[in-house]
mmCIF file of C-alpha atoms and ligand atoms in Angstrom:
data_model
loop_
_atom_site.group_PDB
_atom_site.id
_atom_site.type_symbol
_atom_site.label_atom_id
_atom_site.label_comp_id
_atom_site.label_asym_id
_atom_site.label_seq_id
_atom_site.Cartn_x
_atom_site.Cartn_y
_atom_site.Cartn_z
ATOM 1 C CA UNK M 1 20.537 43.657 -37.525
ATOM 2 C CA UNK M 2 22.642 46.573 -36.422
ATOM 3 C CA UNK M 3 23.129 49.327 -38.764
ATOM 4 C CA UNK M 4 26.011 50.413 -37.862
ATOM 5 C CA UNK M 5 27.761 47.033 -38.054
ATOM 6 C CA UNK M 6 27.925 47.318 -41.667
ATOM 7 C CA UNK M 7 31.429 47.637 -42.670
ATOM 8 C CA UNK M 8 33.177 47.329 -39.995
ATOM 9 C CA UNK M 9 36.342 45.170 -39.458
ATOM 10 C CA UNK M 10 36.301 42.746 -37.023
ATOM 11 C CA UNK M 11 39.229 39.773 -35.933
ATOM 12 C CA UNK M 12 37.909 36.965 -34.365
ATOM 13 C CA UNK M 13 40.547 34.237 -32.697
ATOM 14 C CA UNK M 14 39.182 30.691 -33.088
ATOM 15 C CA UNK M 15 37.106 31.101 -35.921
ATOM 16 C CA UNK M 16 37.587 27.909 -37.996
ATOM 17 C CA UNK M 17 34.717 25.853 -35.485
ATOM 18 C CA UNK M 18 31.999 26.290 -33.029
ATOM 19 C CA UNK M 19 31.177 29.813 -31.544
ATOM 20 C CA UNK M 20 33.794 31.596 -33.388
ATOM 21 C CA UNK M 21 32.275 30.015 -36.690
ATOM 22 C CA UNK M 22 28.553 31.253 -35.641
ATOM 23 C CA UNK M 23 30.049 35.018 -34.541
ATOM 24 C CA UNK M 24 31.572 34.925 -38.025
ATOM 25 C CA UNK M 25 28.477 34.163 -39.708
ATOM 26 C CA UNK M 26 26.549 36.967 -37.481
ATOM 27 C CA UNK M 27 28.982 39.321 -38.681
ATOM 28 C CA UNK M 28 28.585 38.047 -42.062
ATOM 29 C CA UNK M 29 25.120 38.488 -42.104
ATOM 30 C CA UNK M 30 25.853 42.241 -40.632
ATOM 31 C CA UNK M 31 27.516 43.316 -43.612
ATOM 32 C CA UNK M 32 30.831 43.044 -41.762
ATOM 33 C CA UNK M 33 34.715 42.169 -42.877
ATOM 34 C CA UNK M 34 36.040 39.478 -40.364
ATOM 35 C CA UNK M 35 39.483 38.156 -40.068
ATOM 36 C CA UNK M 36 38.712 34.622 -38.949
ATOM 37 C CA UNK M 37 41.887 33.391 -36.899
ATOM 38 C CA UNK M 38 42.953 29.833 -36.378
ATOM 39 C CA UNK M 39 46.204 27.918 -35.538
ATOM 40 C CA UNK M 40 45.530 23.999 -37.149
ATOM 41 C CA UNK M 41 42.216 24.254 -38.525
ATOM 42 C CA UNK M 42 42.822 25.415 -42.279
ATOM 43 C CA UNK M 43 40.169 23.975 -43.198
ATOM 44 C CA UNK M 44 37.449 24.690 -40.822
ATOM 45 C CA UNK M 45 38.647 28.081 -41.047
ATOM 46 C CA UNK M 46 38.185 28.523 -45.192
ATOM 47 C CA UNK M 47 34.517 27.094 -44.828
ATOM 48 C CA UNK M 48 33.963 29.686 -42.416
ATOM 49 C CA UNK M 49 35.159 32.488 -44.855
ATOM 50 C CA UNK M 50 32.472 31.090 -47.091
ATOM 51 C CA UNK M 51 30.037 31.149 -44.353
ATOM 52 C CA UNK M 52 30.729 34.642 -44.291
ATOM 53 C CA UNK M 53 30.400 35.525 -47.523
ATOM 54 C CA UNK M 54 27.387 33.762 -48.261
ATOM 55 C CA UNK M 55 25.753 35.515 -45.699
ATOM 56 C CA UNK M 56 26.796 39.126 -47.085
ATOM 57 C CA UNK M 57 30.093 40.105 -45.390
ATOM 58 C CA UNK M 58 33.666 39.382 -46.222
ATOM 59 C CA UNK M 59 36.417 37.326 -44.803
ATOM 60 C CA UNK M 60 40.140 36.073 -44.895
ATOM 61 C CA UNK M 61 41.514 33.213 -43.099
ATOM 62 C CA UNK M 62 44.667 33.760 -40.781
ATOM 63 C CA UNK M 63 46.477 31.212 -39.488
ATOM 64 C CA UNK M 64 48.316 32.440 -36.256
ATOM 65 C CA UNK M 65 49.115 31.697 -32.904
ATOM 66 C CA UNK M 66 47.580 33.804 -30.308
ATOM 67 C CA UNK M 67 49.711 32.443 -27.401
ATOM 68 C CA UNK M 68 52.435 34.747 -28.967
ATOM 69 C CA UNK M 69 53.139 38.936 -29.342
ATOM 70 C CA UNK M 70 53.937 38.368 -33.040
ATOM 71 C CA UNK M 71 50.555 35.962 -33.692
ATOM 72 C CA UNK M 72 48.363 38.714 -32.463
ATOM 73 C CA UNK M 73 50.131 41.055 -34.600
ATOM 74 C CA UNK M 74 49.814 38.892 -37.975
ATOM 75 C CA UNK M 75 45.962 39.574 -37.160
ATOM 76 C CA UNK M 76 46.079 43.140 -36.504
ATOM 77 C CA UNK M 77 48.015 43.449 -40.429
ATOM 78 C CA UNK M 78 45.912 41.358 -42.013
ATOM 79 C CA UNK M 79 42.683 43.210 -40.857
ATOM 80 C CA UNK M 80 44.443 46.546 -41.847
ATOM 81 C CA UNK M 81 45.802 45.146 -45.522
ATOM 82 C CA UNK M 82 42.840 43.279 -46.311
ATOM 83 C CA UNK M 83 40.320 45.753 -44.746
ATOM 84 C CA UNK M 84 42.053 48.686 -44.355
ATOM 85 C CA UNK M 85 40.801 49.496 -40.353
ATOM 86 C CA UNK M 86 40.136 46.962 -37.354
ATOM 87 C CA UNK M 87 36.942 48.288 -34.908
ATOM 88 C CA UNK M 88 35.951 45.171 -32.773
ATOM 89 C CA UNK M 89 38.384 42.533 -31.230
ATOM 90 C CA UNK M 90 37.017 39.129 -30.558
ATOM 91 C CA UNK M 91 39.212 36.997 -28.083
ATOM 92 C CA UNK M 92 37.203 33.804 -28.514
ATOM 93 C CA UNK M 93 40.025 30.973 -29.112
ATOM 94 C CA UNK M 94 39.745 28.364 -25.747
ATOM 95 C CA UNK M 95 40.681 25.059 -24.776
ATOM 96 C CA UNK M 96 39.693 22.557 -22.268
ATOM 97 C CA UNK M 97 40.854 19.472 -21.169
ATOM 98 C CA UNK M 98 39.887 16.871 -18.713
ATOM 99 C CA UNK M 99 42.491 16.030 -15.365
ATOM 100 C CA UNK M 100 42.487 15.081 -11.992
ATOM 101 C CA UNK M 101 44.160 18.120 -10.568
ATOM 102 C CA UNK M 102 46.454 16.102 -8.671
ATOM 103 C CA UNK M 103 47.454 14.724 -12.360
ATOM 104 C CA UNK M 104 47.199 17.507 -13.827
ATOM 105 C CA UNK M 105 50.438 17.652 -16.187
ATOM 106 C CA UNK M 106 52.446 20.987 -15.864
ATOM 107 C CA UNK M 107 52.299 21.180 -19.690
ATOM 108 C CA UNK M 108 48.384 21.340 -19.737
ATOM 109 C CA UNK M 109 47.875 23.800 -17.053
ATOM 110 C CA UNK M 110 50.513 25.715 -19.452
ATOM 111 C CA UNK M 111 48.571 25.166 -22.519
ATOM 112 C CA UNK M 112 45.160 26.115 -21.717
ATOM 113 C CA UNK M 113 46.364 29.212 -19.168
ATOM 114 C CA UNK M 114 48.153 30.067 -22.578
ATOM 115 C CA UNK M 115 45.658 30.045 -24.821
ATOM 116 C CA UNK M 116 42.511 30.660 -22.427
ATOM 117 C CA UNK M 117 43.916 33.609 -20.687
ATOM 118 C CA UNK M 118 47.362 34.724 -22.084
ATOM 119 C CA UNK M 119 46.037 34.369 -25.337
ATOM 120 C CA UNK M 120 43.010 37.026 -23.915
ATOM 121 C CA UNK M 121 45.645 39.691 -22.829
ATOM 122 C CA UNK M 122 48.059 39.568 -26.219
ATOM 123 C CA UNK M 123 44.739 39.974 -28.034
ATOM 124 C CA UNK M 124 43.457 42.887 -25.967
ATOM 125 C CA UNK M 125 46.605 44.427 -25.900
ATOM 126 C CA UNK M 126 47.135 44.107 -29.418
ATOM 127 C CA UNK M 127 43.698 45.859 -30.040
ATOM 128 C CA UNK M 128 44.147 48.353 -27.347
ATOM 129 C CA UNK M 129 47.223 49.486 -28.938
ATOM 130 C CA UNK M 130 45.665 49.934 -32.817
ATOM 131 C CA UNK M 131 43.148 51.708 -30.954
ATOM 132 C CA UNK M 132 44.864 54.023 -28.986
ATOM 133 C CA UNK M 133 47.627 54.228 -32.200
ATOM 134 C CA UNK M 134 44.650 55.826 -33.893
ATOM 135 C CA UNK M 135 42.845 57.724 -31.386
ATOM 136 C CA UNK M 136 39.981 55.757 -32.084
ATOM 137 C CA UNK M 137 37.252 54.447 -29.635
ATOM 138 C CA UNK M 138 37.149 50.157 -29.307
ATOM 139 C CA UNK M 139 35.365 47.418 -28.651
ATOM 140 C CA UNK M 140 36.741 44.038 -27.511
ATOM 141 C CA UNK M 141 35.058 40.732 -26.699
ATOM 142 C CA UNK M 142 35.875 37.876 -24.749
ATOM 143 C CA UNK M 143 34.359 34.603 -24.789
ATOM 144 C CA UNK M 144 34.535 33.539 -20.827
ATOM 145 C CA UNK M 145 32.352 30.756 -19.643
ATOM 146 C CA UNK M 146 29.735 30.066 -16.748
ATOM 147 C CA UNK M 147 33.001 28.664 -15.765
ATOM 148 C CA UNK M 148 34.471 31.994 -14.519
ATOM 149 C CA UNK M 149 31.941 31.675 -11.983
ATOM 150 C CA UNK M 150 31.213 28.198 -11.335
ATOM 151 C CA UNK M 151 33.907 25.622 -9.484
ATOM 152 C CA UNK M 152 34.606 22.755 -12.050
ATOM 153 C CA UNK M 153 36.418 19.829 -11.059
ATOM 154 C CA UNK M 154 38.833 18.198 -12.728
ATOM 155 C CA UNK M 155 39.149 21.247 -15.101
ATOM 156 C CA UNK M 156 40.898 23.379 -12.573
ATOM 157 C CA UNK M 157 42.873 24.852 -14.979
ATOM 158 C CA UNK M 158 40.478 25.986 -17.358
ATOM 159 C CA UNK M 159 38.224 27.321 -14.262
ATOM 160 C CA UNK M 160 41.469 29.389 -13.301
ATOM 161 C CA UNK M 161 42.213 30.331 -16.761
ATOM 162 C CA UNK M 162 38.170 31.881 -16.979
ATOM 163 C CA UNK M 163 38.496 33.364 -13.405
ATOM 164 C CA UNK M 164 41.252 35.215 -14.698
ATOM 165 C CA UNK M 165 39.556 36.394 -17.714
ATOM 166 C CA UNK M 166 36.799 37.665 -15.142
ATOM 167 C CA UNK M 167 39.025 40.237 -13.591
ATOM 168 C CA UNK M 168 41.367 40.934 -16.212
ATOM 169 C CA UNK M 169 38.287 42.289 -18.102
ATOM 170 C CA UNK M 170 36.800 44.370 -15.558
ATOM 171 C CA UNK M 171 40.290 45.414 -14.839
ATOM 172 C CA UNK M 172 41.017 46.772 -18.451
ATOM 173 C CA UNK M 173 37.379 48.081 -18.785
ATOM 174 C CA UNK M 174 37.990 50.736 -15.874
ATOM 175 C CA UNK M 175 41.336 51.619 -17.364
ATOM 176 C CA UNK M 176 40.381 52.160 -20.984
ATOM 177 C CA UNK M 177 36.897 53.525 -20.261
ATOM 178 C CA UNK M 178 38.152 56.951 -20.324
ATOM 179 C CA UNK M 179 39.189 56.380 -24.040
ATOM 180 C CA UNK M 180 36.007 55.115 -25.142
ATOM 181 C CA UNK M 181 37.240 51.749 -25.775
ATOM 182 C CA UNK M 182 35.020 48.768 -24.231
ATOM 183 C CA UNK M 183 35.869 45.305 -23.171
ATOM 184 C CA UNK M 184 33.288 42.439 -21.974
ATOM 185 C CA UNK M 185 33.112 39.133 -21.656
ATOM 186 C CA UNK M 186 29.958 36.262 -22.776
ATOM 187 C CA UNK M 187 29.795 33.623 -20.480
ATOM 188 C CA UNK M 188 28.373 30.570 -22.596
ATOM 189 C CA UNK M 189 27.015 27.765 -20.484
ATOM 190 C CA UNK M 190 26.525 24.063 -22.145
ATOM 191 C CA UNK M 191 26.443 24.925 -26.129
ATOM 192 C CA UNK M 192 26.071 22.632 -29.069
ATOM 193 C CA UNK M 193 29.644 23.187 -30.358
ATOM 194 C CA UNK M 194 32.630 20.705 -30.965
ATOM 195 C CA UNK M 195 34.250 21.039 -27.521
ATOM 196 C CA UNK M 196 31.108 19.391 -26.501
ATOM 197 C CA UNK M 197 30.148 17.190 -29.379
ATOM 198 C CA UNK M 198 32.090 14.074 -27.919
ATOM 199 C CA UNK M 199 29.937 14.175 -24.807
ATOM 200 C CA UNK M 200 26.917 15.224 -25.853
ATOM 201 C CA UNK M 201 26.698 12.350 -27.811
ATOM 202 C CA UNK M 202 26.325 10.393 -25.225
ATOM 203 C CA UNK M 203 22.441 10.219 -23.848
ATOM 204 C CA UNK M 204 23.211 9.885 -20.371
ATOM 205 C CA UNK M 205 25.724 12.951 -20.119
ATOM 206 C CA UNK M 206 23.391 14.818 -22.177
ATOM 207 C CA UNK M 207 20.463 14.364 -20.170
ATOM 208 C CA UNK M 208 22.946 14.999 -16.718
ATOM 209 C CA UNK M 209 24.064 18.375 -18.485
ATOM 210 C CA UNK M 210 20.130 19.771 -19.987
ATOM 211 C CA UNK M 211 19.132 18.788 -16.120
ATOM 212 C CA UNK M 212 21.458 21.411 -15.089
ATOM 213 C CA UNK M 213 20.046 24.040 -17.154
ATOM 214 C CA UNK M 214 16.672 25.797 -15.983
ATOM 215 C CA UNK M 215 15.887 26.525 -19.516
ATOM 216 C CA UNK M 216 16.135 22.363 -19.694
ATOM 217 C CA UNK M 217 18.314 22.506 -23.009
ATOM 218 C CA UNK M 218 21.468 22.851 -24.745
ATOM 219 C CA UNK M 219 22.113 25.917 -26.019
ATOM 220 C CA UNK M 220 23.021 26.939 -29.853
ATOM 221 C CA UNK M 221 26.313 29.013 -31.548
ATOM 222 C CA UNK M 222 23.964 31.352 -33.000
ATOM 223 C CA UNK M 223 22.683 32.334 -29.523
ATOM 224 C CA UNK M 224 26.059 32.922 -28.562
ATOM 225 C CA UNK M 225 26.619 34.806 -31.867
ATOM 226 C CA UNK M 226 23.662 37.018 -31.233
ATOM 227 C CA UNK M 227 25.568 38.309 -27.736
ATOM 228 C CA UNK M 228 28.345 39.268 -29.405
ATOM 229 C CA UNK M 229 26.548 40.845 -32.153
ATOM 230 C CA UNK M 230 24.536 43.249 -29.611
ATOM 231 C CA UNK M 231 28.239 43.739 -27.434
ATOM 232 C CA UNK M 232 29.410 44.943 -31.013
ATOM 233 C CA UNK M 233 26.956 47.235 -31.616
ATOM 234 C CA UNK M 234 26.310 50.603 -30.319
ATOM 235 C CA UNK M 235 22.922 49.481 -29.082
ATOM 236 C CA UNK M 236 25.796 48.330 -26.151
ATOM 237 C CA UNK M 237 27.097 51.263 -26.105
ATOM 238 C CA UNK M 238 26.975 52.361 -22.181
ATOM 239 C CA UNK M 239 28.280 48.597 -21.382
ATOM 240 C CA UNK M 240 31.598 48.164 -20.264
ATOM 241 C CA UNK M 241 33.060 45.143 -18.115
ATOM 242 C CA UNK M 242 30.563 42.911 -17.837
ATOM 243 C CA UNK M 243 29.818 39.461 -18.414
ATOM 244 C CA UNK M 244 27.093 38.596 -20.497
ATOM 245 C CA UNK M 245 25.743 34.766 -19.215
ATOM 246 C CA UNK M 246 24.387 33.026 -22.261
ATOM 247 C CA UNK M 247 23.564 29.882 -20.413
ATOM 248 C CA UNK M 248 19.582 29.158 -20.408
ATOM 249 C CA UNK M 249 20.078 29.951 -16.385
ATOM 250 C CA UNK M 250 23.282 27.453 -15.180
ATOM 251 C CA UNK M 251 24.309 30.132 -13.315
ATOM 252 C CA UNK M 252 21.747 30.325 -11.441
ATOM 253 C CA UNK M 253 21.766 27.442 -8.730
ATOM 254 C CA UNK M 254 19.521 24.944 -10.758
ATOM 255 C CA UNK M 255 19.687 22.240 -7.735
ATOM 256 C CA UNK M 256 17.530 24.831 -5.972
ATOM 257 C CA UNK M 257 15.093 24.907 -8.842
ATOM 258 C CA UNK M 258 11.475 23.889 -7.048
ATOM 259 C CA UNK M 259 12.388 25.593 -4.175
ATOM 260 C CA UNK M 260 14.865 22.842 -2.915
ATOM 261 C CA UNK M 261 17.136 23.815 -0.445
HETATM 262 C C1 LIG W 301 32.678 24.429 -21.447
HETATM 263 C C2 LIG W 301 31.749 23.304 -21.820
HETATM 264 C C3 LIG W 301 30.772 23.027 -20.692
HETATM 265 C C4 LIG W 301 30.110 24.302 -20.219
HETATM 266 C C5 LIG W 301 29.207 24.082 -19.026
HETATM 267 C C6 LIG W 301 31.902 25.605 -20.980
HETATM 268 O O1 LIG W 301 32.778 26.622 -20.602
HETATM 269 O O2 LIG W 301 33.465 24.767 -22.587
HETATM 270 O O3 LIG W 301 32.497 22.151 -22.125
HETATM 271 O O4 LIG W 301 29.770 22.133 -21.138
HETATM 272 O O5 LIG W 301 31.098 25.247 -19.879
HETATM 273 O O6 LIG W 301 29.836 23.361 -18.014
#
């Protein structure tokens, strides 16, 4: 626990499943207020607030869409009417899908660049701008993937939209530095979250994905949660465009684990 995580007011796109759900809960447990964003899940999104609550904090749900100037701004009122401030900014809301890239429908690069990387600047820049508006310092998070660093085919628009995360971050870090607000990024490898649920169900993809993890498992949300926990805190506080890998080691060449190669 991080003392000085009590209290504070946090928005968090994507919270109604998965990572965004565990970060919530973290934050919960923290003492924190959260403004748990989400765009269909209504559901998913009020269990979360209960999540939160239960574990100490407080929470509203928000339904907006963060592809858009006016869905990042619903989420920058609410945190102010419900919770009266807004000190940490969590761009976590992501979507993948699977294509051939010579397939790959115009409409779904669209999508996922939107929400995986436009989504990431409307957010930041949203937050950067209640920050700066009160002179404040800041603290914004992204959830990139081992994917910003690692080729993936047949997702070559998700690995683009993560790329871009990569620099935009580092970019925005050295310009805001000088304000005292920080931006970084956690790069989650292979978690146990719905994006992944559908495959690993299945023994044989499982057992193809742990095998590409030194660490030889899946990882869980709340491992995740606990980065962006420490990235929140001031125990961070000399940490400013980086990306934190949360991956059990899939970054690190696994095929030469053995000494292969
Ligand atoms: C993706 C997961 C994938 C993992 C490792 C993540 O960014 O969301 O679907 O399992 O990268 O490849």
């Amino acid at each position: 626990m991080y003392q000085e995580l009590k209290g504070k007011v946090a928005v968090i796109t994507g919270g109604s499943k998965g990572i965004g759900t565990a970060i919530s809960e973290r934050f919960g447990q923290e003492g924190m207020k959260v403004v748990i964003n989400y765009n269909s899940d209504a559901k998913g999104a009020e269990a979360a607030v209960a999540i939160v609550k239960k574990a100490g904090g407080d929470a509203v749900a928000v339904q907006a869409n963060i592809g858009s100037e006016e869905g990042v701004q619903t989420l920058v009122d609410a945190a102010v009417e419900n919770f009266g401030d807004l000190d940490i900014w969590i761009n976590n809301a992501g979507m993948e899908n699977r294509y051939s890239t010579h397939e790959l429908p115009l409409a779904d690069w669209e999508k996922v660049i939107n929400v995986n990387l436009t989504g990431v600047f409307l957010g930041t820049k949203a937050a950067l701008n209640y920050f700066l508006s009160k002179n404040k310092p800041g603290n914004i998070i992204n959830m990139s993937s081992v994917h910003e660093q690692i080729p993936w085919p047949t997702f070559a628009h998700y690995a683009a939209s993560k790329g871009g995360v990569k620099l935009f971050t580092e970019t925005v870090a050295m310009e805001y530095a000088p304000n005292n607000i920080r931006i970084n990024n956690i790069g989650p490898g292979a978690i146990n979250t719905p994006i992944n649920a559908k495959k690993f169900a299945d023994p044989e993809q499982l057992a193809t994905t742990t095998k590409m993890v030194p660490m030889e498992r899946i990882g869980k949300p709340e491992e995740v949660a606990a980065a962006a926990a420490w990235l929140a805190s001031d125990e961070s506080s000399y940490v400013t465009g980086i990306t934190m890998f949360v991956d059990g080691g899939m970054t690190l060449y696994p095929s030469f684990q053995g000494g292969n190669g």
